[in-house]
XYZ file of C-alpha atoms in Angstrom:
662
model
C 72.249 30.880 2.136
C 75.981 31.278 1.827
C 78.095 28.260 2.669
C 81.299 28.310 4.661
C 84.474 27.681 2.646
C 87.224 26.370 4.934
C 89.960 27.148 2.498
C 89.015 30.790 2.370
C 89.077 30.694 -1.456
C 85.359 30.888 -2.128
C 84.145 28.366 -4.709
C 87.138 28.668 -7.003
C 88.131 25.206 -8.201
C 91.769 24.315 -7.807
C 93.418 22.737 -10.792
C 96.012 20.071 -10.314
C 99.274 20.743 -12.048
C 100.341 18.003 -14.391
C 103.780 16.520 -13.818
C 106.007 14.015 -15.497
C 106.838 10.769 -13.730
C 110.518 9.871 -13.563
C 111.814 8.057 -16.612
C 111.488 4.296 -16.269
C 114.865 2.690 -15.558
C 116.436 6.043 -14.661
C 119.248 5.756 -12.103
C 118.894 7.804 -8.902
C 121.802 8.071 -6.459
C 120.563 8.119 -2.855
C 122.452 9.609 0.108
C 122.656 7.806 3.462
C 119.660 9.778 4.795
C 117.143 12.027 3.071
C 113.916 13.781 4.066
C 110.600 12.976 2.379
C 110.658 16.465 0.862
C 114.223 15.922 -0.387
C 113.288 12.608 -2.016
C 110.311 14.227 -3.761
C 112.629 16.861 -5.242
C 115.178 14.212 -6.216
C 112.503 12.206 -8.055
C 110.901 15.437 -9.368
C 107.418 14.494 -8.167
C 104.950 16.456 -5.997
C 105.142 15.848 -2.262
C 101.521 14.734 -1.946
C 102.009 12.194 -4.746
C 105.066 10.780 -2.977
C 103.202 10.619 0.355
C 100.382 8.637 -1.302
C 102.933 6.180 -2.724
C 104.427 5.807 0.759
C 100.985 5.152 2.266
C 100.270 2.533 -0.421
C 103.343 0.501 0.556
C 102.508 0.719 4.272
C 104.931 3.403 5.407
C 103.872 5.576 8.325
C 106.426 8.398 8.029
C 103.873 10.551 6.242
C 105.310 14.017 6.755
C 107.579 16.109 4.552
C 110.202 16.645 7.240
C 110.560 12.969 8.214
C 113.983 11.428 7.657
C 114.336 8.265 5.579
C 117.260 5.863 5.466
C 118.652 5.082 2.029
C 117.018 1.614 2.198
C 113.589 3.198 2.815
C 114.181 5.759 0.071
C 115.182 2.959 -2.322
C 111.928 1.074 -1.596
C 109.907 4.200 -2.440
C 111.970 4.922 -5.559
C 111.262 1.415 -6.888
C 107.552 2.297 -6.866
C 108.374 4.862 -9.573
C 110.232 2.159 -11.551
C 113.579 3.938 -11.243
C 116.855 2.275 -10.278
C 118.021 3.427 -6.823
C 121.798 3.533 -6.425
C 123.179 3.308 -2.893
C 126.887 4.205 -2.933
C 129.028 1.346 -1.668
C 130.442 2.466 1.650
C 132.078 -0.784 2.731
C 135.579 0.586 2.248
C 138.697 -1.269 3.376
C 138.033 -3.687 6.193
C 139.198 -6.952 7.706
C 137.005 -10.025 7.986
C 137.731 -13.450 9.476
C 138.521 -16.233 7.051
C 135.822 -18.874 6.475
C 136.195 -22.036 8.573
C 137.581 -24.878 6.399
C 135.177 -27.731 5.700
C 137.789 -30.325 6.654
C 139.451 -29.420 9.951
C 141.031 -32.850 10.391
C 144.131 -31.779 8.437
C 144.906 -29.096 11.020
C 146.633 -29.731 14.362
C 144.750 -30.086 17.633
C 144.757 -27.244 20.123
C 144.230 -26.988 23.894
C 140.647 -26.453 25.074
C 139.593 -23.024 26.325
C 137.638 -23.455 29.556
C 135.688 -20.725 31.310
C 135.013 -20.991 35.032
C 131.614 -19.438 35.778
C 129.305 -19.175 38.763
C 128.013 -16.963 41.551
C 130.206 -14.621 43.574
C 132.137 -16.335 46.400
C 131.306 -19.851 45.196
C 135.017 -20.670 44.834
C 135.782 -20.106 41.131
C 139.086 -18.347 41.716
C 140.077 -20.727 44.524
C 139.552 -23.594 42.070
C 141.855 -21.935 39.536
C 144.289 -21.179 42.345
C 144.451 -24.888 43.110
C 144.719 -25.839 39.441
C 147.773 -23.682 38.805
C 149.045 -23.765 42.397
C 149.192 -19.967 42.847
C 147.566 -17.452 45.167
C 145.229 -15.439 42.993
C 142.498 -14.981 45.580
C 144.827 -13.376 48.101
C 145.738 -10.671 45.588
C 142.147 -9.903 44.580
C 140.241 -7.072 46.214
C 137.692 -8.544 48.596
C 138.321 -11.997 47.152
C 136.195 -11.106 44.112
C 137.505 -11.439 40.556
C 137.295 -7.926 39.097
C 137.974 -8.850 35.455
C 138.608 -11.884 33.256
C 141.913 -13.617 33.928
C 143.332 -15.895 31.229
C 146.130 -18.400 31.764
C 147.311 -21.875 30.776
C 147.619 -24.918 33.041
C 149.769 -27.937 32.259
C 148.233 -31.217 33.378
C 150.161 -34.215 34.710
C 149.987 -35.928 31.300
C 151.597 -32.926 29.602
C 148.402 -31.617 28.000
C 147.453 -27.965 28.410
C 144.167 -26.249 29.249
C 143.600 -22.509 28.887
C 141.350 -21.174 31.629
C 139.284 -18.011 31.775
C 138.084 -16.807 35.176
C 135.025 -14.562 35.001
C 133.684 -12.269 37.747
C 130.696 -13.460 39.721
C 129.304 -10.082 40.845
C 126.089 -8.939 39.144
C 127.833 -5.876 37.682
C 130.022 -8.060 35.451
C 127.269 -9.684 33.381
C 128.711 -8.526 30.041
C 132.124 -9.926 30.924
C 130.617 -13.320 31.761
C 128.780 -13.309 28.438
C 132.068 -12.647 26.612
C 133.725 -15.439 28.580
C 131.026 -17.894 27.510
C 131.314 -16.838 23.860
C 135.107 -17.180 23.797
C 135.210 -20.682 25.265
C 134.956 -24.359 24.313
C 133.802 -25.694 27.689
C 132.111 -24.025 30.662
C 132.794 -25.268 34.177
C 129.841 -24.185 36.290
C 130.899 -23.860 39.928
C 128.056 -24.197 42.453
C 128.685 -24.024 46.210
C 126.974 -26.899 47.964
C 125.949 -24.686 50.899
C 124.459 -21.917 48.727
C 122.936 -23.718 45.772
C 121.793 -22.007 42.590
C 122.096 -18.236 42.992
C 121.319 -15.273 40.636
C 124.688 -15.276 38.845
C 124.569 -19.081 38.628
C 121.322 -18.810 36.673
C 122.796 -16.096 34.476
C 125.948 -18.167 33.796
C 123.772 -21.150 32.807
C 121.871 -18.937 30.372
C 125.098 -17.550 28.855
C 126.447 -21.072 28.360
C 123.202 -22.325 26.826
C 122.981 -19.287 24.528
C 126.568 -19.870 23.358
C 125.795 -23.591 22.842
C 128.839 -24.593 24.894
C 129.140 -27.937 26.732
C 128.942 -27.671 30.522
C 130.644 -29.509 33.367
C 129.203 -28.890 36.841
C 131.680 -28.574 39.709
C 129.876 -28.854 43.054
C 132.255 -27.049 45.400
C 132.760 -26.967 49.194
C 131.782 -30.621 49.514
C 134.139 -30.879 52.505
C 131.690 -28.908 54.640
C 129.681 -30.833 57.264
C 126.191 -31.753 56.066
C 127.044 -31.183 52.394
C 124.349 -32.585 50.085
C 125.503 -32.578 46.405
C 122.358 -34.482 45.416
C 120.245 -31.452 46.361
C 122.301 -29.236 44.014
C 121.814 -31.645 41.095
C 118.073 -31.693 41.741
C 117.976 -27.887 41.944
C 119.826 -27.570 38.618
C 117.122 -29.591 36.855
C 114.688 -26.662 36.863
C 117.258 -24.590 34.934
C 117.772 -27.127 32.157
C 120.942 -28.719 33.590
C 120.466 -32.501 33.821
C 123.598 -34.139 35.198
C 124.590 -37.771 34.633
C 123.518 -38.526 38.201
C 120.009 -37.354 37.291
C 119.846 -39.329 34.034
C 121.266 -36.637 31.767
C 124.520 -36.226 29.829
C 126.140 -33.328 31.722
C 129.109 -34.352 33.847
C 129.238 -33.289 37.493
C 132.195 -33.520 39.876
C 132.147 -33.116 43.651
C 135.148 -31.031 44.713
C 136.704 -28.977 47.475
C 138.661 -26.239 45.739
C 140.231 -25.196 49.033
C 141.562 -28.677 49.919
C 142.100 -29.856 46.328
C 139.706 -32.798 46.660
C 138.264 -33.893 43.302
C 140.200 -31.236 41.325
C 142.286 -33.862 39.470
C 139.089 -35.681 38.486
C 137.650 -32.404 37.195
C 140.784 -31.782 35.068
C 140.567 -35.325 33.661
C 136.898 -34.789 32.747
C 137.793 -31.556 30.964
C 140.598 -33.290 29.023
C 138.303 -36.192 28.076
C 135.545 -33.859 26.860
C 138.110 -31.830 24.862
C 139.296 -35.036 23.203
C 135.719 -35.891 22.222
C 135.200 -32.366 20.829
C 138.369 -32.824 18.682
C 139.366 -29.161 18.908
C 141.583 -28.044 16.024
C 142.757 -24.742 14.543
C 144.824 -23.480 11.614
C 148.276 -22.225 12.570
C 149.511 -20.999 9.175
C 146.958 -18.227 8.484
C 146.759 -14.545 9.544
C 145.893 -14.425 13.219
C 142.352 -14.132 14.598
C 141.964 -13.465 18.327
C 139.659 -11.970 20.959
C 140.489 -9.137 23.364
C 139.972 -10.456 26.890
C 140.851 -7.227 28.707
C 142.821 -4.042 28.056
C 144.505 -1.449 30.226
C 147.207 1.227 30.466
C 150.357 0.118 32.311
C 153.101 2.417 33.498
C 156.189 1.908 31.380
C 154.328 -0.284 28.886
C 151.547 1.973 27.616
C 148.405 0.406 26.147
C 148.277 -3.330 26.841
C 145.686 -5.913 25.800
C 145.247 -9.503 26.976
C 144.258 -11.606 23.990
C 143.103 -15.151 23.411
C 144.381 -16.523 20.099
C 141.576 -18.291 18.226
C 143.190 -19.134 14.854
C 146.566 -18.564 13.237
C 149.794 -17.602 14.981
C 150.647 -14.179 16.376
C 154.288 -13.104 16.136
C 156.202 -10.112 17.447
C 156.182 -7.470 14.686
C 152.759 -8.486 13.316
C 150.201 -5.741 12.671
C 146.680 -6.337 14.016
C 143.407 -4.409 14.240
C 140.741 -4.668 16.959
C 137.642 -2.516 16.540
C 138.942 1.010 15.960
C 142.395 0.376 17.449
C 145.478 -1.041 15.748
C 148.797 -2.351 16.972
C 152.235 -3.307 15.735
C 153.141 -6.007 18.235
C 156.147 -4.629 20.091
C 156.345 -7.426 22.642
C 154.278 -10.238 24.156
C 154.237 -12.021 27.508
C 152.531 -15.205 28.652
C 150.318 -15.548 31.743
C 153.443 -15.824 33.946
C 154.864 -12.553 32.581
C 157.578 -14.296 30.543
C 158.375 -12.795 27.110
C 157.314 -14.875 24.109
C 157.992 -14.437 20.396
C 154.865 -16.176 19.091
C 151.483 -17.376 20.290
C 149.509 -20.284 18.831
C 145.752 -21.025 19.014
C 144.132 -21.267 22.488
C 147.028 -19.311 24.007
C 146.463 -16.231 26.172
C 149.066 -13.464 25.816
C 149.496 -9.827 26.825
C 150.314 -7.672 23.817
C 152.121 -4.312 23.923
C 152.223 -1.715 21.136
C 148.593 -0.585 20.767
C 148.093 2.939 19.432
C 144.711 3.112 21.186
C 143.143 0.895 23.843
C 140.989 -1.832 22.230
C 137.711 -2.747 23.883
C 137.215 -6.027 25.702
C 135.378 -8.452 23.441
C 136.686 -6.939 20.174
C 137.766 -9.361 17.466
C 141.454 -9.061 16.557
C 142.443 -9.586 12.912
C 145.801 -9.316 11.204
C 146.500 -6.616 8.597
C 149.122 -6.745 5.865
C 150.775 -3.371 6.521
C 150.543 -0.369 8.831
C 148.925 1.599 6.005
C 146.276 -1.092 5.569
C 145.581 -1.119 9.327
C 145.178 2.667 9.404
C 142.765 2.571 6.436
C 140.666 -0.138 8.121
C 140.485 1.818 11.387
C 139.603 5.063 9.576
C 136.846 3.292 7.643
C 135.418 1.705 10.805
C 135.384 5.063 12.596
C 133.444 6.583 9.678
C 131.005 3.656 9.664
C 130.438 4.075 13.389
C 129.594 7.736 12.863
C 127.120 6.777 10.137
C 125.502 4.152 12.379
C 125.164 6.748 15.128
C 123.461 9.084 12.652
C 121.025 6.363 11.607
C 120.196 5.601 15.236
C 119.165 9.219 15.783
C 116.693 9.139 12.886
C 114.034 7.374 14.957
C 114.304 9.913 17.773
C 114.238 12.839 15.362
C 111.211 11.463 13.544
C 109.380 10.940 16.847
C 109.938 14.608 17.783
C 108.784 15.685 14.339
C 105.730 13.420 14.551
C 104.709 15.013 17.857
C 105.271 18.483 16.401
C 103.230 17.657 13.298
C 100.377 16.230 15.385
C 100.328 19.293 17.629
C 100.381 21.688 14.694
C 97.671 19.682 12.920
C 95.514 19.809 16.054
C 96.048 23.579 16.365
C 95.141 24.109 12.707
C 91.942 22.097 13.169
C 91.102 24.156 16.260
C 91.702 27.428 14.396
C 89.594 26.220 11.470
C 86.707 25.315 13.801
C 87.025 28.705 15.489
C 86.888 30.573 12.144
C 83.782 28.590 11.177
C 82.100 29.448 14.507
C 82.877 33.160 13.964
C 81.402 32.971 10.432
C 78.257 31.252 11.793
C 77.849 34.055 14.375
C 78.026 36.736 11.709
C 75.558 34.771 9.541
C 73.120 34.555 12.448
C 73.414 30.771 12.681
C 74.635 30.919 16.263
C 73.651 33.477 18.867
C 76.944 33.924 20.732
C 80.388 34.969 19.611
C 82.926 32.192 20.306
C 85.615 32.920 22.867
C 88.953 33.920 21.331
C 91.585 31.207 21.115
C 94.251 31.483 23.827
C 97.585 32.829 22.677
C 100.432 30.361 22.991
C 103.943 31.515 23.722
C 107.020 29.744 22.386
C 107.695 28.340 25.822
C 104.197 26.864 25.975
C 104.767 25.083 22.691
C 108.221 23.726 23.459
C 107.597 22.678 27.052
C 105.692 19.634 28.204
C 105.080 18.073 31.576
C 107.520 15.224 31.225
C 110.291 17.561 30.124
C 109.761 19.824 33.110
C 109.726 16.853 35.437
C 112.968 15.574 33.911
C 114.674 18.951 34.210
C 113.828 19.120 37.922
C 115.766 15.923 38.671
C 119.345 16.691 39.775
C 122.015 15.202 37.512
C 125.506 14.194 38.676
C 128.120 14.145 35.884
C 130.406 11.125 36.327
C 133.769 10.234 34.793
C 134.804 6.581 35.172
C 138.453 5.516 35.069
C 139.628 1.938 35.597
C 142.527 -0.422 35.189
C 141.013 -2.490 32.365
C 138.325 -1.768 29.785
C 136.079 -4.657 30.830
C 135.933 -3.386 34.392
C 135.193 0.168 33.232
C 132.345 -1.194 31.117
C 130.989 -3.161 34.102
C 131.163 -0.143 36.425
C 129.412 2.092 33.880
C 126.688 -0.516 33.393
C 126.196 -0.926 37.134
C 125.905 2.830 37.731
C 123.315 3.146 34.988
C 121.177 0.563 36.802
C 120.907 2.697 39.941
C 117.429 4.188 40.611
C 117.094 7.565 38.867
C 113.672 8.924 39.840
C 115.093 11.434 42.358
C 118.695 11.973 41.212
C 120.339 10.828 38.028
C 123.870 9.805 37.075
C 125.157 10.939 33.691
C 128.276 9.018 32.641
C 129.983 11.652 30.491
C 133.284 9.863 29.941
C 134.964 6.507 30.520
C 138.558 5.493 30.075
C 141.401 3.219 31.051
C 144.317 4.610 33.039
C 144.990 6.929 35.987
C 142.816 9.951 36.779
C 144.124 13.096 35.044
C 143.454 16.829 35.280
C 141.473 16.678 32.028
C 139.118 14.199 33.741
C 138.653 16.757 36.532
C 137.840 19.506 34.027
C 135.330 17.230 32.282
C 133.640 16.213 35.549
C 133.542 19.832 36.775
C 131.803 21.822 34.057
C 130.244 24.184 36.640
C 128.620 21.379 38.657
C 129.680 19.158 41.531
C 130.842 16.246 39.412
C 132.235 12.889 40.431
C 135.180 10.786 39.287
C 134.999 7.060 39.990
C 138.478 5.524 40.011
C 138.479 1.718 40.004
C 141.863 0.140 40.729
C 143.621 3.324 39.522
C 144.955 6.366 41.374
C 145.115 10.145 41.038
C 148.332 12.047 41.804
C 148.508 14.992 44.238
C 148.330 17.574 41.449
C 145.125 16.029 40.100
C 143.577 15.789 43.580
C 144.386 19.471 44.196
C 142.673 20.387 40.925
C 139.661 18.251 41.904
C 139.366 20.043 45.238
C 139.549 23.409 43.489
C 136.864 22.435 40.957
C 134.660 20.842 43.694
C 134.923 17.456 42.012
C 134.891 14.421 44.279
C 137.325 11.619 43.422
C 136.229 8.249 44.829
C 138.631 5.305 44.635
C 137.552 1.675 44.843
C 138.914 -1.833 44.514
C 135.720 -3.837 45.090
C 132.584 -3.467 42.965
C 129.987 -3.971 45.725
C 131.731 -1.358 47.892
C 131.626 1.045 44.938
C 127.874 0.623 44.491
C 127.204 1.038 48.214
C 129.265 4.239 48.481
C 127.870 5.765 45.288
C 124.335 5.187 46.572
C 125.272 6.894 49.857
C 126.767 9.844 47.952
C 123.682 10.276 45.769
C 121.446 10.043 48.833
C 123.501 12.739 50.587
C 122.899 15.088 47.648
C 119.129 14.803 47.964
C 117.281 17.357 50.059
C 116.224 15.620 53.304
C 112.533 15.092 54.005
C 111.375 17.425 56.797
C 108.987 15.671 59.161
C 106.806 17.744 61.491
C 106.112 16.387 64.964
C 103.833 17.759 67.726
C 105.909 17.671 70.915
C 103.296 19.316 73.126
C 99.735 20.587 73.297
C 98.060 23.257 75.457
C 94.601 24.825 75.811
C 94.022 28.581 76.050
C 91.964 29.087 79.234
C 91.810 32.880 79.372
C 92.994 35.852 77.335
C 93.970 39.020 79.183
C 95.740 42.251 78.335
C 99.070 43.373 79.786
C 100.346 46.951 79.553
C 104.023 47.234 78.769
C 106.354 50.212 78.815
C 105.079 53.054 76.672
C 101.476 52.071 77.416
C 101.658 49.316 74.822
C 98.899 46.739 75.354
C 99.572 43.122 74.404
C 97.310 40.102 74.630
C 98.538 37.164 76.703
C 97.034 33.707 76.360
C 96.769 32.120 79.778
C 97.094 28.426 79.015
C 97.645 24.982 80.517
C 99.898 22.297 78.935
C 97.870 19.092 78.505
C 100.305 16.880 76.544
C 104.105 16.873 76.353
C 105.958 20.189 76.603
C 105.530 23.651 75.093
C 109.008 24.984 74.206
C 109.716 28.679 73.674
C 112.296 28.026 70.935
C 109.967 25.786 68.937
C 107.466 26.838 66.307
C 103.869 27.069 67.496
C 100.604 26.377 65.724
C 97.248 27.788 66.840
C 94.081 25.846 66.046
C 90.498 27.050 66.353
C 87.653 24.645 65.652
C 90.228 22.242 64.156
C 91.366 24.912 61.663
C 94.860 26.345 61.607
C 94.826 30.112 62.158
C 98.488 30.785 62.901
C 101.905 29.136 62.678
C 104.956 31.036 63.849
C 107.303 31.906 66.705
C 106.621 32.340 70.432
C 107.776 35.793 71.533
C 107.202 35.276 75.272
C 106.656 32.307 77.578
C 106.205 33.015 81.292
C 105.072 31.306 84.454
C 103.655 33.909 86.906
C 106.342 36.589 86.445
C 109.305 34.423 85.439
C 110.484 33.711 81.921
C 110.647 29.976 81.279
C 112.171 27.895 78.465
C 109.380 25.355 78.368
C 106.142 24.388 80.093
C 105.637 20.747 81.048
C 102.361 18.797 81.127
C 99.937 20.212 83.745
C 101.825 23.514 84.065
C 100.067 26.862 83.592
C 101.768 29.650 81.646
C 101.193 32.815 79.708
C 102.248 32.978 76.059
C 102.505 35.683 73.377
C 102.985 34.980 69.662
C 105.217 37.007 67.354
C 103.091 39.196 65.087
C 99.756 37.650 66.095
C 97.338 38.569 68.932
C 93.926 37.294 67.780
C 93.911 34.576 70.440
C 90.648 33.329 71.960
C 89.653 31.150 74.847
C 89.450 27.498 73.833
C 92.140 27.745 71.127
C 94.549 24.818 70.954
C 98.314 25.433 70.939
C 100.670 22.894 69.346
C 104.402 23.070 70.015
C 106.168 21.802 66.893
C 109.550 20.312 66.198
C 111.007 19.329 62.830
C 113.157 16.340 62.009
C 115.175 15.971 58.800
C 115.121 12.415 57.449
C 117.556 11.453 54.658
C 115.831 10.417 51.459
C 116.367 7.053 49.784
C 116.986 6.572 46.078
C 113.841 4.448 45.787
């Protein structure tokens, strides 16, 4: 008996072509990314041979169209005993200088102290008392919206640089930066609230950064205050104060009345002395961007904390992909300064682009050097973005390969079944395989579900980069199962017409303006493009209003209610003008009311046989608007006359209920 040959080539034996392995020690230059097929051609080996090598070393990207990074390609190339060459793409860059082994030869510097804690626990009021100003009064809703940095001179002449971080949940990243840029963390806990969500998060940031902590138990002037309870509560989060047998200092204070604040400052100074904080002053500057913004008349401005070295007016610095020739500097009181030493916070003008909060600032030798560094970093970022897409691309290709492999196996099985039918092995002809259109192949359930979810394009503008980052992060955390936010652009500065154009794009977009404004011309353009501009000063108000807006854009849920019920007691015919005979259902209302303007449903044996409008509702010979419980009436239905005795009539009303995001 003939045997089935799946390859369709009969019994012809296939001969393997011989090939030469790459020359041992041969150099092969690898690009940043390369497909499996491309690497096989580069090494001049068959694809199947290369795939076997990949399987032997435990790689799972076993398909010719999979993308490999140059590191993965180099690992495979080594299996062929060739020398992979990855072009050096480091290019010009700036790196911080190594920390000297002996810091004792360098001068001491003021400590950098970050005030952290939950929202409304009194962090900013504490700083207000320390520097005798009125910060809280100027803050929207009494909530710190971004990191503030300033210096405080103590009674003994020593200085402390303070960072105030936001307590709202949306500002998690800013608190993390504050912890990483500091020497000491003062954890403020309100005695009446205890440990709250952002308190826990602040503790974790401080522990992760390995920074010493001082606990300030605030609002101890309140009646019934129990600081001991707070210390006990902190134990479960790894904070063991001296009062509980640990080594973490705790101070009972009232930030509002100033009680205990001097003791807190003394504890900070004592701890700083123990830490022996020192920094070089005669090296190129190294700093951290605390916040950045666009100011009218000043342009791009960045608040910076000097870590090492001295920054002078005229110096050239680079932060991320932005560079600056320092045009002018001011201290935390707005006074112009010519230089800034370690642990000093200054506002720097002269940035060509806005640096991002958290970026490291390093000094360059010349403008040309700074431009080369920025250009190289931009190119590196593009390359990193390309590498990050490889995984997603390979996943799509894997799914495609699996689907195609499954289809090939199905076709092969079908061909074999057809052959068996013609050979008399099976009695029935197999059903033909269903044809698949391109849309069937490219569409899957999850994709269709995703496409059905409405998407709101959002542009975010704010006064400082850290706040913009926090707002964007908070919006991305909103529930997205019913409607989704797509943050298409973020930026620092006022709302412009280009933002309106970007948010429009043929859809009802949204611009979120945080602590910035839009002029009349921009607002007119927004109205024309059907783009809503929402301005905010407080983060929790922003989240509440955005949720309301998204909810308003969801189709309401229509709820059906039965407002009345009646029983058909008799059906009789009535002759109208032109000898037209209509059936009238003589009925009695048993529950609620039957309204003429409402929809009606007719039930027979508990099965719905009609839902529609009432064309006539009469009592004796008078038209009525509704029939109350116990009232008899005659009713006709629009386009339906198959009414029988015993049928049940429901009078329906519909109520629209706004949807919720979750």
